[in-house]
Coordinates of C-alpha atoms in Angstrom, one line a residue:
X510 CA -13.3 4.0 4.4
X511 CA -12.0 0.3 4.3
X512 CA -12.1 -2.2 7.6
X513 CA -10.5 -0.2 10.0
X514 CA -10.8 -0.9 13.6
X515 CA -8.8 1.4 16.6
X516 CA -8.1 0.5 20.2
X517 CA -7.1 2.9 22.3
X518 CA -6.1 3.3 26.1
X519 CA -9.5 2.8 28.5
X520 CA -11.9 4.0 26.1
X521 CA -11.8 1.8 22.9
X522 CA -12.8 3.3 19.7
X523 CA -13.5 0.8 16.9
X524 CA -14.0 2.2 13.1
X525 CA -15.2 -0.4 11.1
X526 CA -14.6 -4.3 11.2
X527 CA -15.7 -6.7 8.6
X528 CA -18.2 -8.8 9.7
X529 CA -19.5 -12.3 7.7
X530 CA -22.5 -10.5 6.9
X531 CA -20.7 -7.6 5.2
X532 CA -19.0 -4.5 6.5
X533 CA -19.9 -4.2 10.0
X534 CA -19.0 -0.7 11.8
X535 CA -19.0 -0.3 15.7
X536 CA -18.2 2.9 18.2
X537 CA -17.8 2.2 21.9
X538 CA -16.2 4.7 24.5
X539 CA -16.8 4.6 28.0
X540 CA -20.2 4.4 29.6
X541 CA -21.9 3.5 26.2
X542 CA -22.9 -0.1 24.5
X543 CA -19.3 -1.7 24.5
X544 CA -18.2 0.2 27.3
X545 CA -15.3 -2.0 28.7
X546 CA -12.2 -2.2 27.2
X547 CA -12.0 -5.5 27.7
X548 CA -15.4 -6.7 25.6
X549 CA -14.3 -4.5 22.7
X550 CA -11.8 -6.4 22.6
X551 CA -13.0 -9.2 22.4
X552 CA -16.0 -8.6 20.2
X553 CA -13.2 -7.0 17.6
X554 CA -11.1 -9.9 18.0
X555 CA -14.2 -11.8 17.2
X556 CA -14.8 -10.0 14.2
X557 CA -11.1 -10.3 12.2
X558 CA -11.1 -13.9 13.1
X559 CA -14.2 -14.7 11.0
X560 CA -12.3 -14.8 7.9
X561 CA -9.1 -16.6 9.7
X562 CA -6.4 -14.8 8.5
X563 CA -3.3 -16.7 7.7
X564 CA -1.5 -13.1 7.3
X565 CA -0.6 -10.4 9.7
X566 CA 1.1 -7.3 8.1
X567 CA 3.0 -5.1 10.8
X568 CA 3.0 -1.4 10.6
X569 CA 4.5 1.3 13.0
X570 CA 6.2 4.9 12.2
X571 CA 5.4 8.5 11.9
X572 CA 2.5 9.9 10.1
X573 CA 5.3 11.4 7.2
X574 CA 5.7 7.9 6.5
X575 CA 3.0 5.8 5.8
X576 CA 3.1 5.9 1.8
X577 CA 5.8 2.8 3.1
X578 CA 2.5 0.9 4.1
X579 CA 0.0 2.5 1.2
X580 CA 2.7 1.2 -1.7
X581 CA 1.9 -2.4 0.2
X582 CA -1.9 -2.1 0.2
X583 CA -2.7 -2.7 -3.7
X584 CA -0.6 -6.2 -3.5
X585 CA -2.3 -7.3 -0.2
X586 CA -5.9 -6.5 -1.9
X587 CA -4.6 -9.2 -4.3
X588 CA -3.5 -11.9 -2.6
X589 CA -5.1 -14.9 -2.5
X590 CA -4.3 -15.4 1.3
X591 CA -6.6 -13.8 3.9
X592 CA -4.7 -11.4 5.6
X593 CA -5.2 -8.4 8.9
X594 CA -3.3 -5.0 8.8
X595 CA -1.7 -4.1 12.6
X596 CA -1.0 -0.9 12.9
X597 CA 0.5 0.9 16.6
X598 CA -0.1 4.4 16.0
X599 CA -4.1 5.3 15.9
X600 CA -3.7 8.7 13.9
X601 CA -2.2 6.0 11.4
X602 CA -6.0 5.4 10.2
X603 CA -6.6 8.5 8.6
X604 CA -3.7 8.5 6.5
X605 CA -3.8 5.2 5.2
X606 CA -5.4 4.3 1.8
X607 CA -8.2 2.4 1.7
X608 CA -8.0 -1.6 1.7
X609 CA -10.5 -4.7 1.4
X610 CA -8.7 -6.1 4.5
X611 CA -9.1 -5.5 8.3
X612 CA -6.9 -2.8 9.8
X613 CA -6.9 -2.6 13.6
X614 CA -4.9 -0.7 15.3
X615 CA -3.0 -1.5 18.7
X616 CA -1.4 0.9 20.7
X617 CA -0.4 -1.5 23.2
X618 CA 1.9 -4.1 23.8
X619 CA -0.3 -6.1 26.1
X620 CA -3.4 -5.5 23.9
X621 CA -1.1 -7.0 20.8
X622 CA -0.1 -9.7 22.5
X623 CA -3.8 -10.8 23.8
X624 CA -5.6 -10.2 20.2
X625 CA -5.6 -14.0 19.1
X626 CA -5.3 -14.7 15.2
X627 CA -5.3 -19.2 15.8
X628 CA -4.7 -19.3 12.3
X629 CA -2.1 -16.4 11.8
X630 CA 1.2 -17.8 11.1
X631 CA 3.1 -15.4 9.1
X632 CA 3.9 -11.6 9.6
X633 CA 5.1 -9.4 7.2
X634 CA 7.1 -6.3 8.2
X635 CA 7.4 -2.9 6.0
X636 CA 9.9 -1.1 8.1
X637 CA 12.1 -1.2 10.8
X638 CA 10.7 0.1 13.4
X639 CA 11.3 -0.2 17.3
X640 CA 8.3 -1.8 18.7
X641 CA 8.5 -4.6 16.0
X642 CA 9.7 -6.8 18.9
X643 CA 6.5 -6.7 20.3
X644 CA 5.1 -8.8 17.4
X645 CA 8.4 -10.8 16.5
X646 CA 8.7 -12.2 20.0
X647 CA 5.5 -14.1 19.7
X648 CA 6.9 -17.7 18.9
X649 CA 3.9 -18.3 16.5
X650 CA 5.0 -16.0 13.6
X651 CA 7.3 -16.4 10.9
X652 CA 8.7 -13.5 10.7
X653 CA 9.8 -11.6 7.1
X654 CA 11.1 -8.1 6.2
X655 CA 9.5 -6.4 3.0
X656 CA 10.8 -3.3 3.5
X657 CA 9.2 -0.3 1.3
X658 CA 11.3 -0.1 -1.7
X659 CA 14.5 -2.1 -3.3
X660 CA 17.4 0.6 -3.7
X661 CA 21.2 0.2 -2.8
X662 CA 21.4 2.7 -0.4
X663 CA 22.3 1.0 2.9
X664 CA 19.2 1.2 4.6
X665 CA 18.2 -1.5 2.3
X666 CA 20.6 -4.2 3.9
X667 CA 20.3 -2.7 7.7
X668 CA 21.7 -5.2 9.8
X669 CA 18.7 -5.4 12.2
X670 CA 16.9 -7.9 9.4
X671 CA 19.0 -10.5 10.9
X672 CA 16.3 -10.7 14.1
X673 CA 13.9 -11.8 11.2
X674 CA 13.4 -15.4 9.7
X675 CA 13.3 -14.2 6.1
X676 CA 14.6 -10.9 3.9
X677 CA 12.3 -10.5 0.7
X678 CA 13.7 -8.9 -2.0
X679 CA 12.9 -8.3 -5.6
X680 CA 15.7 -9.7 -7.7
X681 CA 19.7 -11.3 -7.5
X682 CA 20.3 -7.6 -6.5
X683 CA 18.8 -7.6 -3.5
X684 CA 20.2 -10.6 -2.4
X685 CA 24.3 -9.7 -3.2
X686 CA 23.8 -6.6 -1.5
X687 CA 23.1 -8.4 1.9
X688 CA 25.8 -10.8 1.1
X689 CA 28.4 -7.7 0.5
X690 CA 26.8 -5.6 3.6
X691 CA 27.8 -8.1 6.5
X692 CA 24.9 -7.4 7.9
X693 CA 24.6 -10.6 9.2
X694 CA 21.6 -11.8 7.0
X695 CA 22.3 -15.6 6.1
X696 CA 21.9 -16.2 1.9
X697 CA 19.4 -19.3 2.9
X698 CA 17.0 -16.2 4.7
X699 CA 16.7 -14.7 1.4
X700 CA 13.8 -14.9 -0.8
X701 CA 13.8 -13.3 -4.2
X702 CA 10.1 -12.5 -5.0
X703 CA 9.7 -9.7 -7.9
X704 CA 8.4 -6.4 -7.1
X705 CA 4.6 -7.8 -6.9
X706 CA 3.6 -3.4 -6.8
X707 CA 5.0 -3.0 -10.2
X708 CA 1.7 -4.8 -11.8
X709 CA 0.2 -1.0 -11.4
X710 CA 2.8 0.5 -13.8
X711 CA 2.1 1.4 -17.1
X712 CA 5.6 0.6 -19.0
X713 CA 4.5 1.8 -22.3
X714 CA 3.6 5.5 -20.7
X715 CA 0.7 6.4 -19.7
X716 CA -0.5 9.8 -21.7
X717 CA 0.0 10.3 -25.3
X718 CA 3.4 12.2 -25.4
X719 CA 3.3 16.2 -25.1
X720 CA 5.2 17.9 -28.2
X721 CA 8.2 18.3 -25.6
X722 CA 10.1 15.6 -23.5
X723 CA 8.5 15.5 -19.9
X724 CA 11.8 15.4 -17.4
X725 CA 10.5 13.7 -13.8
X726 CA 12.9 14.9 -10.9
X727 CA 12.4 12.7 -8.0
X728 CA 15.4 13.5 -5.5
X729 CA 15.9 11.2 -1.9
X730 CA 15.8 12.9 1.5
X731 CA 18.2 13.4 3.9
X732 CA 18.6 10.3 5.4
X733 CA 20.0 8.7 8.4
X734 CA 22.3 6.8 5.9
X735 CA 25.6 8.8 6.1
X736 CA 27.0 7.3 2.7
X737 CA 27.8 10.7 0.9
X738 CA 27.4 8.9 -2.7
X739 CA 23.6 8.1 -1.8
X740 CA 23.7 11.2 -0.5
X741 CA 20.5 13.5 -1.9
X742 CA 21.3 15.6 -4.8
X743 CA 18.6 18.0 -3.7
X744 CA 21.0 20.3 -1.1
X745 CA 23.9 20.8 -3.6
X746 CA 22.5 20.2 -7.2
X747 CA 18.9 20.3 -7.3
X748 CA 18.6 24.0 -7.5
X749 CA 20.6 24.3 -10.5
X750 CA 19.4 20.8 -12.1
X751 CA 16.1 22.5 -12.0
X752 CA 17.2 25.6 -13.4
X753 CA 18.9 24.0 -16.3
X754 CA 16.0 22.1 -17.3
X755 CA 13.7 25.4 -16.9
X756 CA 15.8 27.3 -19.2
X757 CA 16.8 24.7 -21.7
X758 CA 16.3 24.8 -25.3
X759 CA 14.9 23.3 -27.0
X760 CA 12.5 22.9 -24.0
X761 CA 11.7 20.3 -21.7
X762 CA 8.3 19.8 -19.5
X763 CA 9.8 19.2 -15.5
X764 CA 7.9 17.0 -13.1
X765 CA 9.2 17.4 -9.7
X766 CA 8.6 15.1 -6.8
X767 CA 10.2 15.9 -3.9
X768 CA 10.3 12.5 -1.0
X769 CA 7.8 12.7 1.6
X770 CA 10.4 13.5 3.7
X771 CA 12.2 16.4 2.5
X772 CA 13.6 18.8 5.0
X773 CA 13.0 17.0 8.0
X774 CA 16.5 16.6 9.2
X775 CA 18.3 19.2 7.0
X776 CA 17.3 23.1 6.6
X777 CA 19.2 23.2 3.7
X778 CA 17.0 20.8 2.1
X779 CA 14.0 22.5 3.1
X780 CA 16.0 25.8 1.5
X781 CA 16.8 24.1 -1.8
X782 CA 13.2 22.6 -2.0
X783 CA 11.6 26.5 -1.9
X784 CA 14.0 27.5 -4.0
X785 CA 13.1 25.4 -6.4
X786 CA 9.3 26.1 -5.9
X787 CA 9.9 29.6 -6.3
X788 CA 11.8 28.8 -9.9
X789 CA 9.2 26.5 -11.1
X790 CA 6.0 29.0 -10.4
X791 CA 7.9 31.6 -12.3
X792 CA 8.8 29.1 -14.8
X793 CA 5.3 29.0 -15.7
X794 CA 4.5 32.3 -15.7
X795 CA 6.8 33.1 -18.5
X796 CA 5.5 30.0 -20.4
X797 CA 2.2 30.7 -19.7
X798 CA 3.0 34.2 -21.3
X799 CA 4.4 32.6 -24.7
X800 CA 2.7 32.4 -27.6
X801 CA 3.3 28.9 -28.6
X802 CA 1.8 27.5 -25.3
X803 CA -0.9 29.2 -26.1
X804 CA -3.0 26.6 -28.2
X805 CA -5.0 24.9 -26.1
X806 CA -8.8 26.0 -25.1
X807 CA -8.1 27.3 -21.4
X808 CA -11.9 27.0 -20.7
X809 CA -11.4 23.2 -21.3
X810 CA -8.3 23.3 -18.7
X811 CA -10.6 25.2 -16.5
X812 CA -13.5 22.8 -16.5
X813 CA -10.9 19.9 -15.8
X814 CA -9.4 21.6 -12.6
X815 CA -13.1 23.2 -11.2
X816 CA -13.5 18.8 -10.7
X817 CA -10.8 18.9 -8.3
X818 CA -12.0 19.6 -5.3
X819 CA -15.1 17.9 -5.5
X820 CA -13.1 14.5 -6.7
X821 CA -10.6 15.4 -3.4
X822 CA -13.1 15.5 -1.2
X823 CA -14.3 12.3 -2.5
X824 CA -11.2 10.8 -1.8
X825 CA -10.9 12.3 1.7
X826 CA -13.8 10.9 2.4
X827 CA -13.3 7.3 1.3
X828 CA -10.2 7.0 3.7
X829 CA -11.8 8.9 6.3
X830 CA -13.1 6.1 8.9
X831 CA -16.1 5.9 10.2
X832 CA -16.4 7.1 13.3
X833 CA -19.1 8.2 16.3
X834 CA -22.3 8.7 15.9
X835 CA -22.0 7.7 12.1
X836 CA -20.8 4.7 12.8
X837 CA -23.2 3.5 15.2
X838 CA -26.1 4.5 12.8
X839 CA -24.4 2.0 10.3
X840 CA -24.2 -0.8 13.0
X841 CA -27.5 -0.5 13.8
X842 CA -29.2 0.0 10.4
X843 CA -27.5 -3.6 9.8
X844 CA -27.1 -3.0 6.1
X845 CA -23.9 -4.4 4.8
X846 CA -21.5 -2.2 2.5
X847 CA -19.5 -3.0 -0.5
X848 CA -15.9 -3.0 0.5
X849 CA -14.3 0.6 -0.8
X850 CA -11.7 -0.3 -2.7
X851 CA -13.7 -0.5 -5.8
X852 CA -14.3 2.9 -5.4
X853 CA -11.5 4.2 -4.2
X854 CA -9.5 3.2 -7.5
X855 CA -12.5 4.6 -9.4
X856 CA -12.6 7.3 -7.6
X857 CA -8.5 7.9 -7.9
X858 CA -8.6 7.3 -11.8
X859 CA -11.2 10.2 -12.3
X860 CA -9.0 12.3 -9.9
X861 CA -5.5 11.9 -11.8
X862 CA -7.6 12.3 -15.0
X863 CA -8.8 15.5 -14.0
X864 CA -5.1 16.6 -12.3
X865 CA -3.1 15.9 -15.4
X866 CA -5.7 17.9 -18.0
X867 CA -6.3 20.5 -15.6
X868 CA -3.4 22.3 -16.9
X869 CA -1.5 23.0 -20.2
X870 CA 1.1 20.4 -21.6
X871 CA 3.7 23.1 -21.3
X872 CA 3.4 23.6 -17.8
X873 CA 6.0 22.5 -15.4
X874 CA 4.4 20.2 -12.2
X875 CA 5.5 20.1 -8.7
X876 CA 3.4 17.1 -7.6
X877 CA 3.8 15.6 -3.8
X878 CA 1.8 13.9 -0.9
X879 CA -0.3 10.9 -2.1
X880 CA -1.6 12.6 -5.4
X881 CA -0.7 11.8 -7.6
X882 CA 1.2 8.6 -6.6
X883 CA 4.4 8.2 -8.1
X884 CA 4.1 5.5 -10.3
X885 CA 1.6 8.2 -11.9
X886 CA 4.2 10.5 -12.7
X887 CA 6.6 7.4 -14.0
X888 CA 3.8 7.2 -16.8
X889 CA 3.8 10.9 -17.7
X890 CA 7.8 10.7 -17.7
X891 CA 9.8 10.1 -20.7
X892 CA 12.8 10.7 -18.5
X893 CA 13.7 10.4 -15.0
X894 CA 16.6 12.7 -13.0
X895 CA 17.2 10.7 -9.1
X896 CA 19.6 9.8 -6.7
X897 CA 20.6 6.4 -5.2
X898 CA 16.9 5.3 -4.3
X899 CA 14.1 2.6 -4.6
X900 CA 12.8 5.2 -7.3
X901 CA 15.3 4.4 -9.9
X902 CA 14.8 0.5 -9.2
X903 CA 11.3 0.7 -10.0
X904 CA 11.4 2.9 -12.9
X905 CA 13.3 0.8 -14.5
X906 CA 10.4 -1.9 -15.1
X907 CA 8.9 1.3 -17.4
X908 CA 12.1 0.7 -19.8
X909 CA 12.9 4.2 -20.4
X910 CA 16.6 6.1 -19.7
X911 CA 17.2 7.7 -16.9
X912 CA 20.0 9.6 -14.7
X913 CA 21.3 8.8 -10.9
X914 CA 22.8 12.1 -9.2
X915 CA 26.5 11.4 -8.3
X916 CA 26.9 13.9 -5.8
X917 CA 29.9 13.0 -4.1
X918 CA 31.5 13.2 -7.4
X919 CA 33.1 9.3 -7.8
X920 CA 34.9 7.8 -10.5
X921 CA 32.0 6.2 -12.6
X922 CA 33.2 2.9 -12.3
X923 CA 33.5 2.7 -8.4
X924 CA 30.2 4.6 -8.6
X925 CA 28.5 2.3 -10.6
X926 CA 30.0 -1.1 -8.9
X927 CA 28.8 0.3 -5.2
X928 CA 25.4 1.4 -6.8
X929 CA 24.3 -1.4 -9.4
X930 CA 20.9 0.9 -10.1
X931 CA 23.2 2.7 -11.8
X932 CA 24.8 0.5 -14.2
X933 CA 22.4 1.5 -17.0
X934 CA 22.4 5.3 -16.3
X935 CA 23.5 8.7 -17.3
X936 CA 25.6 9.6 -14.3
X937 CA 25.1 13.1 -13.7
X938 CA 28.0 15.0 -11.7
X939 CA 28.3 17.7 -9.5
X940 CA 28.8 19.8 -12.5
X941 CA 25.7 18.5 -13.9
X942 CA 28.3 16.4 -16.5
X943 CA 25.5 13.9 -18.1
X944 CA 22.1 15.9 -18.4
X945 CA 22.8 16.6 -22.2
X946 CA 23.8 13.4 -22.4
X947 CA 20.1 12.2 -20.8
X948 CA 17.8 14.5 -22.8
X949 CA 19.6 14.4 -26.4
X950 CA 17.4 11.3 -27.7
X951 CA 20.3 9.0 -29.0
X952 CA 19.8 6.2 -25.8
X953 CA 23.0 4.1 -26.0
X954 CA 22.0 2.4 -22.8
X955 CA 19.1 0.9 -24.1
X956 CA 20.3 -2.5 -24.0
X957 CA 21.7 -2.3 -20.6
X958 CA 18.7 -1.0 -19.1
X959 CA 16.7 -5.1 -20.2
X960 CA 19.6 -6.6 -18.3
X961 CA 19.5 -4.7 -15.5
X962 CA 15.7 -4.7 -14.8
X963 CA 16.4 -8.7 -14.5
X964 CA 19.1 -8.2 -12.0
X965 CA 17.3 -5.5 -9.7
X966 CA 13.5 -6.5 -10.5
X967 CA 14.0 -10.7 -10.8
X968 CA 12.8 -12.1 -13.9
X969 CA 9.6 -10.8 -16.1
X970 CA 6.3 -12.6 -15.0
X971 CA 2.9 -12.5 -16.6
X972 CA 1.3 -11.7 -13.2
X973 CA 3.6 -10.0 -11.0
X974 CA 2.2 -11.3 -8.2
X975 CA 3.0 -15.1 -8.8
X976 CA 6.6 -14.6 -7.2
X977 CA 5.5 -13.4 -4.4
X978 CA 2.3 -15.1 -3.8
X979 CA 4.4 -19.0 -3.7
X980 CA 7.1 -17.8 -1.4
X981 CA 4.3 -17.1 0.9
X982 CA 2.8 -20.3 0.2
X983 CA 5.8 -21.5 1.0
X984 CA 6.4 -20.0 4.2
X985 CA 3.3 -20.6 5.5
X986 CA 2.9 -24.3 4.8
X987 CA 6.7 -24.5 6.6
X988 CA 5.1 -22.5 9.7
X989 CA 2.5 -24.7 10.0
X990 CA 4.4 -27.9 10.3
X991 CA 7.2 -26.5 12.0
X992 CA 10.0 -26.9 9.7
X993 CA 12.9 -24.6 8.7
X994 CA 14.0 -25.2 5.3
X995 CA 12.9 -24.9 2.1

């Protein structure tokens, strides 16, 4: 399920590499064809190098988090550049998404620092992460921090992206709020290149409207950030914002998506989050129950959601690597394969058809994991109810109103000059003060919202990628002849 190669400890496990020839797949372990470590290696160091990458994209976290890396994967099948995916963590591989580029997988230091990419000269970086060093000591990269989403909470001007030689960000946003942080991060290290991930986003809406206002409800987590006014609204407010929008008339569709990281640090999140499951399920039992929800064919619905689990385990299956026996067939049958990708979006399209008509338009959604993705649910939302987040930067390339959570209660105007997302937003107060305000139709912010997608997103482009695609360019013919400015 896409070029995905492992090393591991003293037996090496390799899943798939992409060969000249076409998609080449190899298993070695101890005592079998490539038995030393050392000649796996090799031979998989060998393989990655046919296409020369110019391009290595870092990766290294817990399994909870790599939707950071997935969000990345669409834009690096794009570029024009040939690039190779490093992850540290093996388990890594089965939850990443599929990708037309090589992904090999080094658990250790002295393994990354002998795998030899010649023409390798620039590495991109998705997250801070520890072992980063390991790559950003090696004196032949350029170095430059992507992170996984442009918000203004302050993990998205941590001063650790001083140890790279670049900061990317999407727009002039990006690049005041390392200027206001003192994080350290020079003004001539940043590079303003769009939000290349956006191309993927439907900003007309996705689905032909349902005869009630779909409500998407996307709260944080409860990050390591300590700033109590990008604090998640989910502990203290998200209970009763739910319940508001369940019971309001005239009625409202809710979409929640919980982060991916919900309740990992705070029981009280994990408390609100079932609390809010538990309202939602019994939500649509009453609706289900009315007789105005009641005119669609439910065989229809039924033959839509019996696809699901077939259409799953398609998907499970393209980002499952190959592996063992399996594997070794494929090398030896020698018959190339057409790079999943393809498929996989195929594959994904027919899946979130099938999810979204699988149930009544009435019906509320709780919708987490990878499926659907949340740019999905952006195109099935008229509205959107978040905090302080990389969610409300990017739904505001969709151009439709939306609310940031002020938790902590501040004056709207110190609220809105600390957190420029939420210039063009109904700010929604502890009391909830703003949620009317949201649904009622009338959109005085309008407007603001065209200005502010300029500021936070950089300027409107035809292809979304271009920004992004020439600071690259750029970096990498200033790597190659060893000079610094631009």
């Amino acid at each position: 399920a896409g070029p995905k190669l492992a090393a591991e400890g003293a037996g090496i496990e390799v899943l798939a590499a992409l060969a000249a020839a076409g998609w080449l797949a190899l298993h070695a372990w101890r005592g079998r064809h490539l038995a030393a470590k050392g000649k796996v290696l090799r031979t998989v160091n060998e393989q990655v190098q046919v296409d020369r990458p110019e391009v290595v994209v870092y990766f290294s976290g817990a399994l909870e988090s790599a939707y950071q890396l997935n969000g990345w994967l669409p834009v690096l099948d794009r570029l024009r550049r040939q690039v190779v995916v490093v992850l540290r963590e093996r388990e890594m591989l089965t939850r990443l998404d599929p990708t037309s580029r090589p992904v090999v997988c080094l658990p250790l230091g002295k393994d990354l620092t002998a795998f030899r990419l010649p023409d390798a000269h620039v590495a991109l970086f998705v997250a801070n992460a520890a072992n980063n060093t390991h790559l950003l000591r090696l004196p032949e990269f350029r170095s430059v921090y992507l992170g996984h989403g442009d918000s203004d909470k302050p993990t998205s001007s941590n001063p650790f992206t001083k140890v790279y030689d670049e900061v990317w960000v999407a727009g002039p946003a990006g690049r005041e709020r390392y200027a206001r942080s003192g994080s350290g991060v020079a003004d001539t290290d940043v590079v303003e290149v769009g939000r290349p991930s956006l191309g993927r986003l439907n900003a007309t809406g996705g689905t032909p409207a349902p005869p009630m206002p779909t409500v998407l409800y996307a709260p944080t987590w409860e990050g390591f950030h300590g700033d109590p006014g990008a604090a998640t609204s989910l502990t203290d407010m998200g209970p009763r914002i739910v319940k508001t929008l369940l019971e309001r008339e005239p009625p409202v569709r809710l979409l929640y998506r919980p982060h991916p990281l919900t309740g990992t640090l705070d029981p009280r999140a994990r408390a609100a989050h079932a609390e809010i499951l538990a309202m939602i399920d019994e939500a649509n039992t009453a609706r289900d129950a009315r007789e105005e929800f009641r005119g669609q064919d439910t065989r229809e619905l039924a033959a839509h959601a019996a696809r699901l689990p077939e259409l799953a385990r398609r998907l499970d299956e393209l980002r499952r690597p190959a592996r063992g026996d399996e594997a070794q067939a494929a090398r030896d049958a020698g018959v190339p394969q057409e790079p999943p990708s393809a498929a996989w979006e195929s594959a994904l399209a027919e899946w979130n058809e099938a999810y979204w008509a699988a149930q009544g338009w009435w019906r509320h959604r709780v919708t987490g994991g990878s499926r659907p993705g949340l740019y999905d649910c952006f195109d099935h939302a008229d509205l959107l109810v978040a905090d302080v987040s990389g969610v409300v930067t990017d739904y505001l390339a969709t151009g439709r109103p939306y609310a940031v959570a002020n938790p902590a209660g501040l004056p709207a105007e110190t609220f809105r000059d600390r957190y420029p997302a939420a210039r063009a937003a109904h700010l929604l107060g502890p009391d909830l003060t703003g949620l009317d305000d949201l649904i009622d139709g009338t959109d005085p912010l309008a407007e603001e919202r065209q200005h502010l997608r300029t500021y936070l997103l950089g300027p409107a482009t035809p292809n979304p990628l271009t920004p992004f695609e020439r600071a690259l360019d750029d970096l990498l013919a200033r790597a190659k002849t060893g000079t610094t400015d631009r």
